[in-house]
mmCIF file of C-alpha atoms in Angstrom:
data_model
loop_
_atom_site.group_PDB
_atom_site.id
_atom_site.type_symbol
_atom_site.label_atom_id
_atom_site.label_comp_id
_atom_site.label_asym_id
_atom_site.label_seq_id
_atom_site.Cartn_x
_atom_site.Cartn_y
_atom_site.Cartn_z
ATOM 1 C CA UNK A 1 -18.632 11.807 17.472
ATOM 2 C CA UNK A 2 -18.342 13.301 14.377
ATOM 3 C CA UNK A 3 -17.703 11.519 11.089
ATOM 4 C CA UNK A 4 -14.168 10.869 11.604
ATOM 5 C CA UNK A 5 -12.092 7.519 11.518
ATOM 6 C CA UNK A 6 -11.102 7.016 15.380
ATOM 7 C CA UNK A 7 -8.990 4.783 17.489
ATOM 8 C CA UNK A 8 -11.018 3.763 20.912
ATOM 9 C CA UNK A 9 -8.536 2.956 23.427
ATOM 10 C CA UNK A 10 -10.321 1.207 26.823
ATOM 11 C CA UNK A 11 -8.915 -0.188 30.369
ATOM 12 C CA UNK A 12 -11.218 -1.775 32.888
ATOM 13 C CA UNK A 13 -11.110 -0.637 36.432
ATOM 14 C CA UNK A 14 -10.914 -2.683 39.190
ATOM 15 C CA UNK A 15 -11.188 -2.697 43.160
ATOM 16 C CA UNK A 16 -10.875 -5.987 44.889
ATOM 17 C CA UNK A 17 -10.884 -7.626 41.737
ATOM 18 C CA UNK A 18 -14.406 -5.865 41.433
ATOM 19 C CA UNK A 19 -14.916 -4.111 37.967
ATOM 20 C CA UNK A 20 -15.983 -0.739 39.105
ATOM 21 C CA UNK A 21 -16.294 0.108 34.640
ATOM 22 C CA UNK A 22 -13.989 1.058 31.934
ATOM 23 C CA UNK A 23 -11.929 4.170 30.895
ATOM 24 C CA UNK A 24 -12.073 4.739 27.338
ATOM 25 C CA UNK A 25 -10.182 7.614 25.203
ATOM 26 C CA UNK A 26 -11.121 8.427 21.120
ATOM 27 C CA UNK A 27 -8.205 9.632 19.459
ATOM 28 C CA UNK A 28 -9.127 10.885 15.624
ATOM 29 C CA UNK A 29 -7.044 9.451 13.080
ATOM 30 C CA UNK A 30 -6.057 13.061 11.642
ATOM 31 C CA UNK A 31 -5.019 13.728 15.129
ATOM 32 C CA UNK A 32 -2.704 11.035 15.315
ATOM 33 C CA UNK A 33 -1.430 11.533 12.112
ATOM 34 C CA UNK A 34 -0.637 15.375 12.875
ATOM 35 C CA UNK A 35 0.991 14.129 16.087
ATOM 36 C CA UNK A 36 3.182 11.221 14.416
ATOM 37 C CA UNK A 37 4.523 13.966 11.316
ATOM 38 C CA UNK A 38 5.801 16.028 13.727
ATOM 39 C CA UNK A 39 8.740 12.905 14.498
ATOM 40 C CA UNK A 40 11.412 13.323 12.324
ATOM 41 C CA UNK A 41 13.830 10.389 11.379
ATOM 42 C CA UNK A 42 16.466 11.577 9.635
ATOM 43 C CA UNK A 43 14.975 10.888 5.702
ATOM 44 C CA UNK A 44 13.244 7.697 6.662
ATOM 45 C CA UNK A 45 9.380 7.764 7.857
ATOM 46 C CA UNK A 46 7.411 6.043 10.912
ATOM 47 C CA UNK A 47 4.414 4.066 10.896
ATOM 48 C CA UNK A 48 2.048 2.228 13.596
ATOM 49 C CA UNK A 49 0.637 -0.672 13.228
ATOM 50 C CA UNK A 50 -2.371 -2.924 15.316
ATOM 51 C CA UNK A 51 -1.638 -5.977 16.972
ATOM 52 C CA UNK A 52 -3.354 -7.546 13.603
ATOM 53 C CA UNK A 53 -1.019 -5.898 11.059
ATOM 54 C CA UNK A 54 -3.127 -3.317 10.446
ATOM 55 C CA UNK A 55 -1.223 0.524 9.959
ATOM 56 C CA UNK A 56 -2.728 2.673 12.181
ATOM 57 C CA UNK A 57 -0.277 5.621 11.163
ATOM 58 C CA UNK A 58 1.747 5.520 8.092
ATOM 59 C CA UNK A 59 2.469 8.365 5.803
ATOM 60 C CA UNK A 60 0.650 7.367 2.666
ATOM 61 C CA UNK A 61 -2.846 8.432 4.213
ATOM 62 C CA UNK A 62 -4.585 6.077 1.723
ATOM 63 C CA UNK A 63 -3.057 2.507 3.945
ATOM 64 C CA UNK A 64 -4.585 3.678 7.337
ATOM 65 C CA UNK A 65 -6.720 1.545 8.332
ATOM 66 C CA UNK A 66 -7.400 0.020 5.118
ATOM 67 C CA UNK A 67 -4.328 -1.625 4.446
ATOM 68 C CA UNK A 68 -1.989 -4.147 6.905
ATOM 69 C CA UNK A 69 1.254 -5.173 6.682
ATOM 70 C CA UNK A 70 0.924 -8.720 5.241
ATOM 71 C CA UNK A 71 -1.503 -7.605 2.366
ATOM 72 C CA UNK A 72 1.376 -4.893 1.494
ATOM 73 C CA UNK A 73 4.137 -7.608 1.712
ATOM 74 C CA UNK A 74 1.746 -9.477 -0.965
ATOM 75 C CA UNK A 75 1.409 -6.700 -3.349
ATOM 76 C CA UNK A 76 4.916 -6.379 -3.267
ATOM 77 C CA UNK A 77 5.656 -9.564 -3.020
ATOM 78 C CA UNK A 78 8.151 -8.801 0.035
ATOM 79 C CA UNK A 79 8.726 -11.999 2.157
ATOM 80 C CA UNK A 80 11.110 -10.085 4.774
ATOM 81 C CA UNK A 81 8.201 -7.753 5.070
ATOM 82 C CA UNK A 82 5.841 -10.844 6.235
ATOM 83 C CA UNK A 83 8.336 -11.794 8.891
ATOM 84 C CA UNK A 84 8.712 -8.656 10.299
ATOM 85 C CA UNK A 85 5.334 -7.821 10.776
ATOM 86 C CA UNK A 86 4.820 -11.595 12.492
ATOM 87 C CA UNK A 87 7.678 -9.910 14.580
ATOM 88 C CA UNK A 88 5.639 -6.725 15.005
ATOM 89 C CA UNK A 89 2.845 -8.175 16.266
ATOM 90 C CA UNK A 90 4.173 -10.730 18.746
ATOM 91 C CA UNK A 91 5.590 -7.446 20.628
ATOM 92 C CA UNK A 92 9.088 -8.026 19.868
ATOM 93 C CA UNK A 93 11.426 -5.228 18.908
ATOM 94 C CA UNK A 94 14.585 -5.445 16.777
ATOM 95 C CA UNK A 95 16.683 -3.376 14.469
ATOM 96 C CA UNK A 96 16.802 -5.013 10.712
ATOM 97 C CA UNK A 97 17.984 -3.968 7.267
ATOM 98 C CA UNK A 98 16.827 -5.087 3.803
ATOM 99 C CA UNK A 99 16.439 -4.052 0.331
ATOM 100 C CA UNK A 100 12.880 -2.099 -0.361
ATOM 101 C CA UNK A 101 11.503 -3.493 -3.215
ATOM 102 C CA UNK A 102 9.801 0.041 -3.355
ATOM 103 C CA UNK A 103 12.108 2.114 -3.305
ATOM 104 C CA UNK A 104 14.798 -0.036 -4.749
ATOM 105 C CA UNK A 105 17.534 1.147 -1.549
ATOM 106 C CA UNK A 106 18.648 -0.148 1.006
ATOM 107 C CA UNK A 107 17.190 0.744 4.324
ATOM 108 C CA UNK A 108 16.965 -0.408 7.867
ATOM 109 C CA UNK A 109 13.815 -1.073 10.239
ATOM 110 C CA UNK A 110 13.464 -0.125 13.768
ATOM 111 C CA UNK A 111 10.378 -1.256 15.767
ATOM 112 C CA UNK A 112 9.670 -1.849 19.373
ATOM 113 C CA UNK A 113 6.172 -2.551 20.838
ATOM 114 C CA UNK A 114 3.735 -0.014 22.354
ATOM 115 C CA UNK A 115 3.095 -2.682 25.392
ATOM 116 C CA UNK A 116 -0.111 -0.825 26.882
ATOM 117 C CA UNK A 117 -2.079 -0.750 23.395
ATOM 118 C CA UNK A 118 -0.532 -4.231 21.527
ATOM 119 C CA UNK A 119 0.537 -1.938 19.111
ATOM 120 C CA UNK A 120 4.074 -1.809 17.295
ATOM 121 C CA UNK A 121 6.017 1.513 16.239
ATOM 122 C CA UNK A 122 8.550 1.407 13.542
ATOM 123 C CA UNK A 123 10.753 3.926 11.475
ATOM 124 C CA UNK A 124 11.885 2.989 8.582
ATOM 125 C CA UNK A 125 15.738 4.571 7.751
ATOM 126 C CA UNK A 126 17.354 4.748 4.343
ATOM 127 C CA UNK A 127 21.384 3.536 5.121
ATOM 128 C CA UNK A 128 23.098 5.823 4.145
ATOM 129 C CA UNK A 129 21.879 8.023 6.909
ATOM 130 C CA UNK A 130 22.501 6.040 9.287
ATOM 131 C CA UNK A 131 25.830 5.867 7.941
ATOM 132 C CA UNK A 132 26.498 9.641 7.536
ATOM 133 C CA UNK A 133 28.281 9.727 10.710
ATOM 134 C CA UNK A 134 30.710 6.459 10.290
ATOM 135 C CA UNK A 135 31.480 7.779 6.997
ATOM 136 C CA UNK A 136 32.308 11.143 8.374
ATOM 137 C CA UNK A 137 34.543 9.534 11.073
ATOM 138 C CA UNK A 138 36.400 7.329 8.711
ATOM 139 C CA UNK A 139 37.212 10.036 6.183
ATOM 140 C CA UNK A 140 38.497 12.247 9.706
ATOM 141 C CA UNK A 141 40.468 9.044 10.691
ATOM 142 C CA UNK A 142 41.857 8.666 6.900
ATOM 143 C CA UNK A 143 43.079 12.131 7.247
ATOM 144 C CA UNK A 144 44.921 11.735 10.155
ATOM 145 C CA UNK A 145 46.111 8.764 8.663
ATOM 146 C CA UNK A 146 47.416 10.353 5.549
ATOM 147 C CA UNK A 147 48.934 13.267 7.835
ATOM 148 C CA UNK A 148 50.688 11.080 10.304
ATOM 149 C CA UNK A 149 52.611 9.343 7.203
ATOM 150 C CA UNK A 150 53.875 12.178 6.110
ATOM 151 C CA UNK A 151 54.661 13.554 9.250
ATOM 152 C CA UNK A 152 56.833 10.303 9.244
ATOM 153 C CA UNK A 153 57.998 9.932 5.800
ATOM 154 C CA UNK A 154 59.341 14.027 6.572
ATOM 155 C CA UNK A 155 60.962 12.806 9.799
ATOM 156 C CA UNK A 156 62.473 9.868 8.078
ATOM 157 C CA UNK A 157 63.558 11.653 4.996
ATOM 158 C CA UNK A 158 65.200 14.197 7.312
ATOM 159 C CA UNK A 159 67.230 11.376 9.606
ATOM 160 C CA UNK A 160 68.033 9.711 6.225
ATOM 161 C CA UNK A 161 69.524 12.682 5.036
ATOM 162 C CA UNK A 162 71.351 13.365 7.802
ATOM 163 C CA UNK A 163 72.908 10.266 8.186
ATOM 164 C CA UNK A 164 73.869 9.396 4.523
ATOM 165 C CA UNK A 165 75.370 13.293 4.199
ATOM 166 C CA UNK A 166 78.475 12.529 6.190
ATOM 167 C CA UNK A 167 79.062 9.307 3.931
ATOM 168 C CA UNK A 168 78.364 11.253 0.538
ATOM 169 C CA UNK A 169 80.696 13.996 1.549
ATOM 170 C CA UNK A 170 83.318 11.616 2.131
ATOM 171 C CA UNK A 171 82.278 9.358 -1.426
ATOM 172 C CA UNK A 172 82.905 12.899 -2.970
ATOM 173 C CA UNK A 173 86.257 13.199 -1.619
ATOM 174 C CA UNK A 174 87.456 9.654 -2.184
ATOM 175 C CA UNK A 175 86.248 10.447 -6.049
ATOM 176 C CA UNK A 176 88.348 13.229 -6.309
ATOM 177 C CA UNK A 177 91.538 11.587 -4.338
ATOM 178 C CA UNK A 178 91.393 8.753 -6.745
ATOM 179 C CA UNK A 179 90.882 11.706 -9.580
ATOM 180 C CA UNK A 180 94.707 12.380 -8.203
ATOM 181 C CA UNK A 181 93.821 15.498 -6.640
ATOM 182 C CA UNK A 182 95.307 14.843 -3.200
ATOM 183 C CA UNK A 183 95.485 18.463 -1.915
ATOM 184 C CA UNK A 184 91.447 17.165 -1.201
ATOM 185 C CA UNK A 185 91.143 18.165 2.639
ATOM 186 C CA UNK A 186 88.783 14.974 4.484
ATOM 187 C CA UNK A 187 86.347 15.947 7.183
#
């Protein structure tokens, strides 16, 4: 009611498949955006989109409403981003990554439908936060790695020593019995 871009959402009611009238809610645009910054995803970003492509949310203020997903995949001329949108708006939900012309990174999509308006939410992730945390447990496992060997190559070196000492002792003495000292006492 008051000079505002707005999202109507209605749902007819019905008793014995009698329509008794409809329930509709106005959302405003800024509202929805406040709501949808407050969702953090890692360093990625979210964005909603109609069941026509159309972003309802995104962060760039300028696209809402005014842009869709297809006419962004032409500007960029971003094929994967065509498919996924088709994806989008046949209510599927999947997990994909590609290489954003935009940004120029690599980065990984995340949408699922939002069944009761025909909607689809998506987040948008650059990899390598996703991959903080397998990189973090590969470098602990690498560690543990590096420590076992030379946990082993000390145990080893220690039995190795211990064995072959004996045997050089006695090479010692056999060196100095064929010197022609034989006053050389043999363990």
């Amino acid at each position: 009611a008051g000079n505002a871009l707005m999202i109507t959402y209605s749902v007819p009611v019905f008793r014995n498949e009698s329509l008794l009238g409809i329930i509709t809610a106005d959302v405003r645009i800024d509202e929805l955006q406040e709501e949808m910054r407050k969702l953090k995803i890692l360093a990625g970003y979210t964005f909603v989109i109609s069941r026509h492509g159309t972003y309802i949310y995104h962060p760039l203020a300028e696209d809402i409403m005014r842009e869709t997903i297809f006419s962004k995949a032409e500007r960029y001329d971003f094929s994967e981003m065509r498919t996924f949108g088709r994806e989008m708006i046949a209510g599927k939900s999947g997990v994909k990554p590609f290489n954003d012309p935009i940004s120029g990174g690599r980065r990984w999509l995340v949408y699922s439908p939002l069944e009761s308006t025909g909607w689809s939410f998506a987040a948008i992730v650059p990899e390598e936060e996703i991959l903080v945390s397998v990189n973090q447990l590969m470098m602990h496992q690498a560690l543990i790695m590096i420590l076992g060997l030379m946990m082993i190559l000390l145990v080893v070196s220690w039995v190795s020593y211990g064995i072959t000492n004996p045997i050089r002792k006695l090479a010692g003495m056999s060196r100095q019995l064929a010197a022609g000292n034989l006053e050389v006492q043999l363990e």
